[in-house]
Coordinates of C-alpha atoms and ligand atoms in Angstrom, one line a residue:
M3 CA -12.1 16.2 -39.1
S4 CA -9.7 17.6 -36.5
I5 CA -9.9 16.7 -32.9
A6 CA -9.3 19.7 -30.6
P7 CA -6.5 19.1 -28.0
F8 CA -7.9 18.5 -24.6
A9 CA -5.2 20.1 -22.2
T10 CA -6.2 21.0 -18.7
H11 CA -2.9 22.6 -17.9
E12 CA 0.7 23.5 -19.1
V13 CA 3.4 21.3 -17.7
F14 CA 6.0 23.7 -16.4
N15 CA 9.0 23.9 -13.7
Q16 CA 9.8 20.2 -14.0
T17 CA 13.4 19.4 -14.1
P18 CA 14.7 18.6 -17.6
P19 CA 16.2 14.9 -18.2
V20 CA 20.1 14.7 -17.1
G21 CA 20.6 13.4 -20.5
D22 CA 24.3 12.5 -21.5
M23 CA 27.0 13.2 -19.0
N24 CA 30.7 12.8 -18.7
L25 CA 31.0 11.2 -15.1
W26 CA 34.8 11.8 -15.1
A27 CA 34.6 15.5 -16.4
D28 CA 31.8 16.7 -14.2
D29 CA 33.2 15.3 -11.1
M30 CA 36.0 17.4 -9.8
A31 CA 36.3 15.5 -6.4
L32 CA 37.1 12.3 -8.4
Q33 CA 39.6 14.0 -10.4
G34 CA 41.3 15.4 -7.5
A35 CA 41.4 12.0 -5.8
V36 CA 42.8 10.0 -8.9
R37 CA 45.4 12.7 -9.5
A38 CA 46.4 12.5 -5.6
F39 CA 46.3 8.6 -5.3
G40 CA 46.7 7.2 -8.7
K41 CA 49.5 7.2 -11.2
P42 CA 49.5 11.1 -12.5
A43 CA 49.6 10.2 -16.2
K44 CA 47.8 12.0 -18.9
E45 CA 47.0 8.9 -20.7
I46 CA 45.0 7.5 -17.7
E47 CA 43.1 10.6 -17.5
A48 CA 42.2 10.6 -21.2
S49 CA 41.0 7.0 -20.8
L50 CA 39.1 7.8 -17.7
A51 CA 37.4 10.8 -19.4
A52 CA 36.5 8.5 -22.4
F53 CA 35.2 6.0 -19.9
G54 CA 33.1 8.7 -18.2
K55 CA 31.5 9.7 -21.4
R56 CA 30.6 6.1 -22.4
W57 CA 29.3 5.2 -19.0
G58 CA 27.4 8.6 -18.5
S59 CA 25.5 8.4 -21.7
F60 CA 21.8 8.2 -21.7
A61 CA 22.1 4.9 -23.5
M62 CA 24.0 3.2 -20.5
A63 CA 21.2 4.7 -18.0
E64 CA 18.6 3.3 -20.2
N65 CA 20.5 -0.3 -20.0
A66 CA 20.4 0.2 -16.3
R67 CA 16.8 0.8 -16.1
L68 CA 15.8 -2.1 -18.6
A69 CA 18.1 -4.5 -16.8
N70 CA 16.3 -3.8 -13.7
E71 CA 12.8 -3.6 -14.8
N72 CA 13.3 -6.9 -16.3
P73 CA 15.1 -9.2 -13.9
P74 CA 16.8 -12.7 -14.8
K75 CA 14.6 -15.6 -15.1
L76 CA 15.6 -19.2 -13.8
K77 CA 15.0 -22.1 -16.2
T78 CA 15.4 -25.1 -14.3
Y79 CA 14.2 -27.6 -17.0
D80 CA 14.1 -27.4 -20.7
A81 CA 10.9 -28.0 -22.8
K82 CA 11.4 -31.6 -22.8
G83 CA 12.0 -31.9 -19.2
F84 CA 15.8 -32.4 -18.9
R85 CA 17.6 -30.3 -16.2
A86 CA 18.7 -27.1 -17.7
D87 CA 19.7 -24.9 -14.6
V88 CA 20.3 -21.7 -16.6
V89 CA 19.4 -18.3 -16.0
E90 CA 18.2 -15.9 -18.8
F91 CA 19.1 -12.1 -18.6
H92 CA 17.6 -9.2 -20.4
P93 CA 19.9 -8.1 -23.5
A94 CA 20.4 -4.7 -21.5
Y95 CA 22.2 -6.6 -18.7
H96 CA 24.5 -8.3 -21.3
S97 CA 25.2 -4.8 -22.7
L98 CA 26.3 -3.8 -19.3
M99 CA 28.4 -6.7 -18.9
H100 CA 29.9 -6.4 -22.4
Q101 CA 31.1 -2.8 -21.7
A102 CA 32.3 -3.5 -18.3
V103 CA 34.4 -6.3 -19.6
A104 CA 35.7 -4.4 -22.4
D105 CA 36.7 -1.7 -20.2
G106 CA 38.6 -4.2 -18.0
I107 CA 36.8 -3.4 -14.8
H108 CA 36.8 -7.2 -14.2
S109 CA 40.5 -7.8 -14.7
S110 CA 42.7 -4.7 -15.5
V111 CA 44.8 -4.7 -12.4
W112 CA 46.2 -8.2 -13.3
A113 CA 49.3 -8.4 -15.4
A114 CA 50.0 -11.8 -17.0
D115 CA 52.2 -12.9 -14.4
G116 CA 49.7 -12.4 -11.7
K117 CA 51.2 -9.3 -10.2
F118 CA 49.4 -5.9 -10.2
V119 CA 49.7 -3.7 -13.2
P120 CA 51.7 -0.6 -12.0
G121 CA 49.5 2.4 -11.6
E122 CA 46.3 0.5 -12.5
F123 CA 44.5 0.0 -9.0
V124 CA 43.1 3.5 -8.5
A125 CA 42.2 3.9 -12.1
R126 CA 40.2 0.6 -12.0
A127 CA 38.5 1.8 -8.7
A128 CA 37.6 5.0 -10.3
R129 CA 36.1 3.1 -13.2
H130 CA 34.3 0.7 -10.7
Y131 CA 33.1 3.8 -9.0
M132 CA 31.7 5.5 -12.2
A133 CA 30.1 2.3 -13.5
A134 CA 28.4 1.8 -10.0
E135 CA 26.9 5.3 -10.6
V136 CA 24.9 3.9 -13.5
E137 CA 24.2 0.2 -12.4
Q138 CA 25.1 -2.0 -9.7
G139 CA 23.8 -5.6 -10.3
H140 CA 26.3 -6.5 -13.2
E141 CA 29.0 -5.4 -10.9
C142 CA 28.6 -8.4 -8.8
P143 CA 30.2 -10.9 -11.3
I144 CA 32.5 -8.0 -12.4
T145 CA 33.9 -7.6 -9.0
M146 CA 34.0 -11.3 -8.3
T147 CA 36.1 -11.9 -11.4
H148 CA 38.5 -9.1 -10.5
A149 CA 38.6 -10.4 -6.8
A150 CA 38.6 -14.2 -7.3
T151 CA 41.7 -14.0 -9.0
G152 CA 43.3 -12.7 -5.7
A153 CA 42.4 -16.2 -4.1
L154 CA 43.6 -18.3 -7.3
L155 CA 47.2 -16.9 -6.5
A156 CA 47.1 -19.7 -3.8
E157 CA 47.0 -22.4 -6.5
P158 CA 49.6 -21.6 -9.4
S159 CA 48.1 -24.4 -11.8
L160 CA 44.7 -22.8 -11.6
M161 CA 46.2 -19.4 -12.0
K162 CA 48.1 -20.7 -15.1
E163 CA 44.8 -22.0 -16.8
W164 CA 42.4 -19.2 -15.7
L165 CA 44.1 -16.0 -15.7
P166 CA 44.6 -15.6 -19.6
R167 CA 40.7 -16.4 -19.7
I168 CA 40.0 -13.8 -16.9
R169 CA 42.2 -11.2 -18.6
S170 CA 40.2 -11.4 -21.8
R171 CA 38.4 -8.3 -22.7
E172 CA 35.6 -10.3 -24.5
Y173 CA 32.5 -10.8 -22.8
D174 CA 31.1 -14.1 -23.9
S175 CA 27.7 -15.2 -22.3
A176 CA 27.6 -18.4 -24.4
F177 CA 26.7 -21.5 -21.9
K178 CA 29.7 -23.6 -22.8
P179 CA 33.0 -24.9 -21.2
A180 CA 35.4 -22.1 -20.3
S181 CA 38.1 -23.5 -22.5
E182 CA 35.9 -23.0 -25.6
K183 CA 35.0 -19.5 -24.6
K184 CA 36.3 -16.1 -25.7
G185 CA 36.3 -14.7 -22.0
V186 CA 35.1 -15.9 -18.6
T187 CA 33.7 -14.5 -15.4
L188 CA 33.8 -15.9 -11.8
G189 CA 31.5 -16.0 -8.9
M190 CA 31.6 -17.5 -5.3
G191 CA 29.8 -19.7 -2.8
M192 CA 30.4 -19.3 0.9
T193 CA 27.2 -18.5 2.5
E194 CA 24.9 -21.4 3.7
K195 CA 21.6 -21.5 5.4
Q196 CA 23.0 -21.7 8.8
G197 CA 25.4 -19.0 8.8
G198 CA 27.4 -16.7 6.2
S199 CA 29.4 -14.5 8.8
D200 CA 30.6 -17.9 10.3
V201 CA 31.9 -19.7 7.5
R202 CA 33.7 -22.1 9.3
A203 CA 30.2 -23.7 10.2
N204 CA 29.7 -24.6 6.4
T205 CA 28.5 -28.2 6.0
T206 CA 29.0 -28.7 2.3
R207 CA 31.4 -31.5 2.0
A208 CA 34.3 -32.3 -0.3
E209 CA 35.6 -36.0 -1.2
P210 CA 38.8 -36.4 -3.3
D211 CA 38.1 -37.8 -6.8
G212 CA 41.1 -38.2 -9.1
D213 CA 42.8 -34.9 -10.0
G214 CA 39.9 -33.1 -8.4
Y215 CA 37.1 -33.3 -5.7
R216 CA 33.5 -34.0 -5.6
I217 CA 31.5 -31.4 -3.6
T218 CA 28.0 -32.1 -2.0
G219 CA 25.9 -29.7 -0.2
H220 CA 24.4 -26.3 -0.7
K221 CA 24.8 -22.6 -0.8
W222 CA 22.1 -20.3 0.3
F223 CA 23.1 -17.2 -1.7
F224 CA 25.1 -17.9 -4.8
S225 CA 24.8 -14.9 -7.0
A226 CA 25.7 -14.5 -10.8
P227 CA 25.2 -18.5 -11.3
M228 CA 25.9 -18.3 -15.1
C229 CA 29.5 -17.5 -14.2
D230 CA 32.1 -20.0 -15.8
A231 CA 33.3 -20.9 -12.3
F232 CA 33.1 -20.3 -8.6
L233 CA 35.2 -20.2 -5.5
V234 CA 33.3 -22.4 -3.2
L235 CA 34.0 -23.3 0.4
A236 CA 33.5 -27.0 1.7
Q237 CA 34.7 -29.3 4.3
A238 CA 37.3 -31.5 3.2
K239 CA 39.2 -34.2 5.3
G240 CA 41.9 -31.3 6.3
G241 CA 39.1 -28.9 7.2
L242 CA 37.5 -26.1 5.6
T243 CA 39.0 -25.7 2.1
C244 CA 38.5 -23.4 -1.0
F245 CA 37.8 -25.0 -4.3
L246 CA 37.4 -23.8 -7.8
M247 CA 34.1 -25.2 -9.4
P248 CA 33.6 -24.9 -13.2
R249 CA 30.1 -24.7 -14.5
F250 CA 31.1 -27.7 -16.8
S251 CA 32.9 -30.7 -16.1
P252 CA 36.4 -31.7 -17.7
D253 CA 34.3 -34.0 -20.0
G254 CA 32.4 -31.2 -21.3
S255 CA 29.2 -32.2 -19.6
V256 CA 27.2 -29.6 -17.4
N257 CA 28.6 -29.8 -13.7
A258 CA 26.1 -30.7 -11.1
L259 CA 25.1 -27.3 -9.8
R260 CA 21.4 -27.5 -9.4
L261 CA 19.8 -24.0 -9.1
R262 CA 16.7 -24.3 -6.9
R263 CA 15.5 -20.6 -6.7
L264 CA 16.4 -17.3 -7.4
K265 CA 16.0 -14.9 -4.5
D266 CA 13.1 -12.3 -4.9
K267 CA 15.2 -9.3 -3.5
L268 CA 14.8 -5.9 -2.1
G269 CA 17.1 -4.4 -4.9
N270 CA 20.0 -5.6 -7.1
R271 CA 17.5 -6.9 -9.3
S272 CA 19.4 -7.2 -12.5
N273 CA 21.7 -9.4 -10.9
A274 CA 20.6 -13.3 -10.2
S275 CA 21.0 -14.4 -6.6
S276 CA 20.4 -18.1 -6.7
E277 CA 20.0 -20.9 -4.1
V278 CA 22.2 -23.8 -5.3
E279 CA 22.7 -27.5 -4.5
F280 CA 25.8 -29.3 -5.5
E281 CA 25.1 -32.9 -6.3
S282 CA 28.6 -34.3 -6.2
A283 CA 29.8 -31.4 -8.4
Y284 CA 33.3 -31.5 -9.8
A285 CA 35.9 -28.9 -8.3
R286 CA 39.7 -28.4 -7.9
R287 CA 41.3 -27.2 -4.9
C288 CA 42.6 -23.8 -4.5
G289 CA 45.2 -23.7 -1.8
A290 CA 45.7 -26.1 0.9
E291 CA 43.0 -28.5 2.6
G292 CA 42.0 -26.7 5.9
E293 CA 43.3 -23.3 4.6
G294 CA 39.8 -22.2 3.0
V295 CA 39.6 -19.1 5.0
K296 CA 43.2 -18.0 4.7
T297 CA 42.8 -18.6 0.9
I298 CA 39.5 -16.9 0.2
I299 CA 40.6 -13.9 2.0
G300 CA 42.7 -12.9 -0.9
M301 CA 39.3 -12.5 -2.7
V302 CA 37.3 -11.1 0.3
Q303 CA 39.8 -8.0 0.8
L304 CA 39.3 -7.1 -2.7
T305 CA 35.8 -7.4 -2.6
R306 CA 35.4 -5.2 0.4
L307 CA 37.2 -2.5 -1.5
D308 CA 34.7 -2.8 -4.2
C309 CA 31.9 -2.6 -1.9
V310 CA 33.2 0.9 -0.8
T311 CA 33.7 2.1 -4.5
G312 CA 30.4 0.8 -5.2
S313 CA 28.6 2.6 -2.4
L314 CA 30.5 5.6 -3.5
G315 CA 29.2 5.2 -6.9
I316 CA 25.6 5.0 -5.6
M317 CA 26.2 8.2 -3.5
R318 CA 27.4 10.1 -6.3
G319 CA 24.6 8.8 -8.6
A320 CA 22.1 9.9 -6.2
L321 CA 23.9 13.3 -5.3
L322 CA 24.1 14.5 -9.0
Q323 CA 20.2 13.8 -9.3
A324 CA 19.6 16.1 -6.2
I325 CA 21.9 18.8 -7.4
H326 CA 20.5 18.6 -11.0
H327 CA 16.9 18.9 -9.7
A328 CA 17.7 21.8 -7.3
R329 CA 19.4 23.8 -10.1
H330 CA 16.4 23.6 -12.1
R331 CA 13.3 23.7 -9.8
T332 CA 11.9 26.9 -8.7
V333 CA 10.2 27.2 -5.3
F334 CA 8.9 30.1 -3.6
Q335 CA 10.2 32.4 -6.6
K336 CA 13.7 31.0 -6.3
K337 CA 15.6 28.1 -7.7
L338 CA 16.0 25.4 -4.9
I339 CA 19.7 25.5 -5.1
D340 CA 19.4 29.2 -4.0
Q341 CA 17.4 28.3 -1.0
P342 CA 19.9 28.7 1.9
L343 CA 18.4 25.4 3.8
M344 CA 18.5 23.4 0.5
R345 CA 22.4 24.6 0.1
A346 CA 23.1 23.5 3.3
V347 CA 21.6 20.0 2.8
L348 CA 23.3 19.6 -0.6
S349 CA 26.8 20.9 0.5
D350 CA 26.7 18.6 3.7
L351 CA 26.0 15.5 1.4
A352 CA 28.7 16.8 -1.0
L353 CA 31.0 17.1 2.0
E354 CA 30.2 13.6 3.2
R355 CA 30.8 12.2 -0.4
E356 CA 34.0 14.2 -0.7
G357 CA 35.4 12.7 2.2
A358 CA 34.2 9.1 1.5
L359 CA 35.5 9.2 -1.9
A360 CA 39.0 10.4 -0.9
L361 CA 39.1 7.7 1.7
G362 CA 38.1 5.0 -1.0
L363 CA 40.7 5.9 -3.6
R364 CA 43.4 6.5 -1.0
L365 CA 42.6 3.0 0.2
A366 CA 42.8 1.7 -3.3
S367 CA 46.5 3.1 -3.7
A368 CA 47.1 1.3 -0.3
F369 CA 46.2 -2.1 -2.1
E370 CA 48.6 -1.5 -4.8
H371 CA 51.4 -0.2 -2.8
G372 CA 50.9 -2.9 0.0
E373 CA 52.7 -5.3 -2.2
S374 CA 55.9 -3.7 -1.6
D375 CA 55.5 -1.4 1.3
S376 CA 54.6 -2.8 4.9
N377 CA 53.1 0.5 6.1
E378 CA 50.7 0.6 3.0
A379 CA 49.8 -3.1 3.7
A380 CA 49.0 -2.2 7.4
F381 CA 46.9 0.8 6.2
A382 CA 44.9 -1.5 3.9
R383 CA 44.5 -4.2 6.5
L384 CA 43.1 -1.9 9.2
V385 CA 41.2 0.6 7.0
T386 CA 39.5 -1.6 4.7
P387 CA 37.0 -3.0 7.3
A388 CA 36.7 0.3 8.9
A389 CA 35.9 1.9 5.5
K390 CA 33.6 -0.6 4.6
L391 CA 31.6 -0.3 7.8
W392 CA 31.4 3.5 7.5
V393 CA 30.9 4.3 4.0
C394 CA 28.5 1.2 3.1
K395 CA 26.4 2.1 6.2
A396 CA 26.3 5.9 5.3
T397 CA 24.9 5.2 1.7
P398 CA 21.2 4.4 2.7
G399 CA 20.9 7.3 4.7
F400 CA 22.8 9.7 2.1
V401 CA 20.5 8.3 -0.7
Y402 CA 17.4 8.9 1.3
E403 CA 18.5 12.6 1.9
A404 CA 19.3 13.1 -1.7
L405 CA 15.9 11.4 -2.6
E406 CA 14.0 14.0 -0.6
C407 CA 15.7 16.5 -2.4
L408 CA 13.5 15.8 -5.4
G409 CA 10.4 15.7 -3.1
G410 CA 7.7 13.6 -4.5
N411 CA 9.6 13.1 -7.8
G412 CA 12.5 11.3 -6.0
Y413 CA 10.0 8.7 -4.8
V414 CA 8.5 7.4 -8.1
E415 CA 10.0 4.3 -10.1
E416 CA 10.4 6.3 -13.2
G417 CA 13.7 8.3 -11.8
P418 CA 16.8 6.4 -10.7
L419 CA 16.5 7.3 -7.1
A420 CA 14.2 4.7 -6.0
R421 CA 16.4 2.0 -7.5
L422 CA 19.5 3.8 -5.9
Y423 CA 17.7 3.6 -2.5
R424 CA 16.8 -0.1 -2.8
E425 CA 20.3 -0.8 -3.8
A426 CA 22.0 1.2 -1.0
P427 CA 22.0 -1.3 2.0
L428 CA 23.4 -4.1 0.1
N429 CA 27.3 -3.4 0.1
A430 CA 27.2 -3.2 4.0
I431 CA 25.6 -6.8 4.2
W432 CA 27.7 -8.9 1.8
E433 CA 31.3 -9.6 2.4
G434 CA 31.1 -9.0 6.0
S435 CA 28.2 -7.1 7.4
G436 CA 28.6 -3.9 9.7
N437 CA 29.4 -6.0 13.1
I438 CA 31.7 -8.3 11.4
M439 CA 33.6 -5.3 10.1
G440 CA 34.1 -4.0 13.3
L441 CA 35.2 -7.1 14.8
D442 CA 37.7 -7.4 11.9
L443 CA 39.2 -4.2 12.6
L444 CA 40.1 -5.4 16.0
R445 CA 41.2 -8.7 14.8
G446 CA 43.7 -6.7 12.7
V447 CA 44.9 -4.6 15.3
G448 CA 45.3 -7.5 17.6
R449 CA 47.5 -9.4 14.9
E450 CA 49.7 -6.3 13.8
Q451 CA 49.8 -4.2 16.7
E452 CA 52.9 -2.3 15.7
G453 CA 51.4 -1.9 12.1
A454 CA 48.3 -0.5 13.7
E455 CA 50.5 2.0 15.8
R456 CA 52.3 3.3 12.7
V457 CA 49.1 3.7 10.9
L458 CA 47.5 5.8 13.7
A459 CA 50.7 7.9 14.2
K460 CA 50.9 8.6 10.3
L461 CA 47.2 9.7 10.3
A462 CA 47.8 11.8 13.4
K463 CA 50.7 13.5 11.6
D464 CA 48.8 14.0 8.2
T465 CA 45.7 15.5 10.1
A466 CA 47.6 17.7 12.7
G467 CA 46.0 21.0 13.2
L468 CA 42.5 19.8 11.7
P469 CA 39.7 20.5 13.9
G470 CA 38.8 17.3 16.1
A471 CA 41.7 15.2 14.7
R472 CA 43.7 15.0 18.0
E473 CA 40.4 13.8 19.8
A474 CA 39.9 11.4 17.2
V475 CA 43.2 9.8 17.6
T476 CA 42.7 9.4 21.3
H477 CA 39.5 7.9 20.7
I478 CA 40.8 5.3 18.3
Q479 CA 43.6 4.5 20.5
K480 CA 41.0 3.8 23.4
G481 CA 39.0 1.7 20.9
F482 CA 42.1 -0.4 20.1
T483 CA 42.9 -1.1 23.6
D484 CA 40.0 -0.8 25.9
P485 CA 38.7 -3.9 27.8
D486 CA 35.2 -3.1 26.3
R487 CA 36.7 -2.6 22.7
E488 CA 34.3 -5.1 21.2
I489 CA 31.1 -3.0 21.8
L490 CA 33.2 0.3 20.9
A491 CA 34.1 -1.5 17.5
R492 CA 31.5 0.4 15.3
R493 CA 32.5 3.8 16.8
T494 CA 36.1 3.1 16.5
S495 CA 35.8 1.8 13.0
E496 CA 33.7 5.1 12.1
T497 CA 36.3 7.3 13.8
L498 CA 39.3 5.6 12.1
S499 CA 37.4 6.2 8.7
L500 CA 36.7 9.8 9.3
L501 CA 40.3 10.5 10.5
A502 CA 41.6 8.6 7.4
A503 CA 39.1 10.4 5.2
A504 CA 40.3 13.8 6.6
A505 CA 44.0 12.8 5.9
A506 CA 42.9 11.7 2.4
L507 CA 41.2 15.0 1.8
A508 CA 44.3 17.0 3.0
V509 CA 46.1 15.4 0.0
S510 CA 43.4 15.3 -2.8
A511 CA 41.2 18.5 -2.2
P512 CA 41.6 22.2 -1.6
P513 CA 42.5 22.9 2.0
V514 CA 39.2 24.5 2.8
I515 CA 37.5 21.0 2.2
A516 CA 39.6 19.1 4.5
E517 CA 39.1 21.8 7.1
A518 CA 35.4 21.6 6.6
F519 CA 35.3 17.7 6.7
A520 CA 37.3 17.7 9.9
A521 CA 35.3 20.5 11.5
H522 CA 31.8 18.9 10.4
R523 CA 32.8 15.2 11.0
L524 CA 35.4 14.9 13.5
A525 CA 34.7 18.0 15.5
G526 CA 31.0 18.1 14.7
L527 CA 27.8 16.2 16.0
A528 CA 27.6 12.6 14.9
G529 CA 24.4 10.8 14.2
R530 CA 22.4 13.6 13.0
N531 CA 20.5 14.4 9.7
Y532 CA 22.1 16.3 6.9
G533 CA 22.0 19.9 6.6
D534 CA 24.9 21.1 8.9
P535 CA 25.2 24.9 8.5
I536 CA 27.3 25.2 5.5
G537 CA 27.0 28.3 3.4
G538 CA 28.6 31.1 1.4
P539 CA 31.4 30.2 -1.1
L540 CA 32.2 26.9 0.6
A541 CA 28.9 25.6 -0.5
D542 CA 29.3 26.5 -3.9
V543 CA 32.8 25.0 -4.1
L544 CA 31.3 21.7 -2.6
I545 CA 28.3 21.7 -5.0
D546 CA 30.4 22.5 -8.1
R547 CA 33.1 19.9 -7.3
A548 CA 30.2 17.3 -6.7
F549 CA 28.6 18.0 -10.1
A550 CA 30.2 20.6 -12.2
E551 CA 27.5 22.5 -14.2
A552 CA 29.5 23.5 -17.1
A553 CA 30.6 20.1 -18.3
Ligands
LIG610 C1 21.7 -9.9 -2.7 C2 22.7 -10.9 -2.0 C3 23.7 -11.7 -2.9 C4 24.5 -12.4 -2.0 N1 25.3 -13.2 -2.9 C5 26.3 -14.0 -2.4 C6 26.9 -14.8 -2.9 O1 27.2 -14.8 -4.3 N2 27.9 -15.8 -2.3 C7 27.9 -15.8 -1.0 O2 28.6 -16.7 -0.3 N3 27.1 -15.1 -0.3 C8 26.3 -14.1 -0.8 N4 25.6 -13.3 0.0 C9 25.3 -13.7 1.3 C10 26.0 -12.6 2.4 O3 27.3 -12.5 2.0 C11 25.7 -12.9 3.7 O4 24.3 -12.8 3.8 C12 26.3 -12.3 4.8 O5 27.7 -12.5 4.7 C13 25.8 -12.4 6.1 O6 25.6 -13.5 6.4 P1 24.2 -14.3 7.2 O7 23.1 -13.7 6.0 O8 24.2 -15.6 7.1 O9 24.0 -13.4 8.4 P2 24.6 -13.9 9.8 O10 26.2 -14.4 9.6 O11 23.6 -14.7 10.4 O12 24.6 -12.4 10.4 C14 23.5 -11.8 10.9 C15 23.9 -10.7 11.5 O13 24.6 -10.7 12.8 C16 25.8 -10.0 12.8 N5 26.9 -10.7 13.4 C17 27.4 -12.0 13.0 N6 28.3 -12.4 13.9 C18 28.4 -11.4 14.8 C19 29.1 -11.4 16.0 N7 30.0 -12.1 16.4 N8 28.9 -10.3 16.9 C20 27.9 -9.3 16.5 N9 27.1 -9.4 15.5 C21 27.4 -10.5 14.7 C22 26.1 -9.5 11.4 O14 26.9 -8.4 11.3 C23 24.7 -9.5 10.8 O15 24.1 -8.2 11.0 C24 24.6 -12.4 -0.6 C25 23.7 -11.8 0.0 C26 22.7 -10.8 -0.6 C27 21.9 -9.9 0.3

């Protein structure tokens, strides 16, 4: 007996799945920025293209979905009542970690001698950005491993012991001492209940014990607690000090890190963010006693850059979905992409992303060249907090607008937009929230006034003739020196970012894009919704550079 199909309607005009993509090949703005600011080498481009294909596959998108739909679970005790303090992750999370480590996002900038691998910084930033288009939670331990190495430089004996493990391209999720593992990951604990921005208020204590210290206290946010070691700040006799706390003690027993809870978070669900107490946990000093802030800044600056590239990835992940939808959805007898007002929205989003991306990769190149060039070091010092403030804070509004481009389909959990939307605010919060970034810019200016003047003079030169650039320079100068500069700090940071973005675009993108960015961002109105009137061929250029259709 056959059963007649029961169909009330035909399904049509729904967008096809994006499917397999190449996150390098279909992102022309990315290619321009890497060519402009990275080492222009064919082999790097070939490796980025292979990376883009790997990470743009449907299988990776599925890993991202599954890792977030099946968040990690804390096992405080084992079945017999012994303390376990372990977190279990879904296999999809391990797949993402495995691929990120194999691709070196956690360590590729570090040479065996602890210096930067020449030409690798921008390529690695591009990889971090592409991976962030796919999934952000796993990037927490990946970034931390990359960045913590910057703090380990303060303690050569730790560097000697840990760098070879960090540089391994094998992801080893086994819960055992680092010395027995094929590869390691690192996390960090600074934030306590009474304060995160003001780390000097930390109450966690450190007492010397043999070759190390015993740490007692707590951390209120302690992400990726299955890492093999953590940079931890604690009060020693000489003041706030940085320590490296391994997950296992030297005798092979589990170190006394007691995981109390996992946070129930807005987003970033694939990543476990714990609350932890240290019950006389073993740790080794990293840097001198009392120099905890100075030491850990070696890590913090690198993570701030990753906050920028991570947010850029979120923007791009959302933008490509919006463009894809608009290319396939018909409304009022026309494809959405051919509706003038939707084109204005999409091209305005694309313009924002162009500027932010060029700025992010320009900044990555300053990190690398800052090792030997004081102007680049000054650029990195000033522009890092400014760019973190602007790019990370722009991301939620950006994703929201991209989400709305999909209409109701943007708001449901089956698509990636809802996850990207929940993820979007995080990079602005951690590693120094918005106000802290504004204040940090002023601190940088105060400490290196001459360097700041040189950075601004160079930006003025690089943007000469672009609309609004001269006024922006004046605005920034006032923001650096005004008696009320503290309350101007957000505006100053944003304007500095926009100016630096225009300067970066002048190098990495066709002149028409740098011109448009300056016209719509420096000379244009600030604090409004997307949809600046961009039309004609410029809209085509912007949209195609954001997501090349033929790829
Ligand atoms: C998902 C997640 C994971 C995290 N993982 C980790 C981790 O692994 N390790 C870790 O150490 N931390 C972690 N954090 C903590 C994070 O770094 C802190 O939340 C952040 O630094 C802010 O600190 P706070 O929460 O104590 O806020 P506060 O320091 O209390 O700041 C609150 C607000 O006040 C503003 N503010 C502070 N000082 C000033 C001032 N002088 N003037 C004007 N405004 C000011 C800040 O910008 C912020 O907006 C994580 C946070 C989240 C959300």
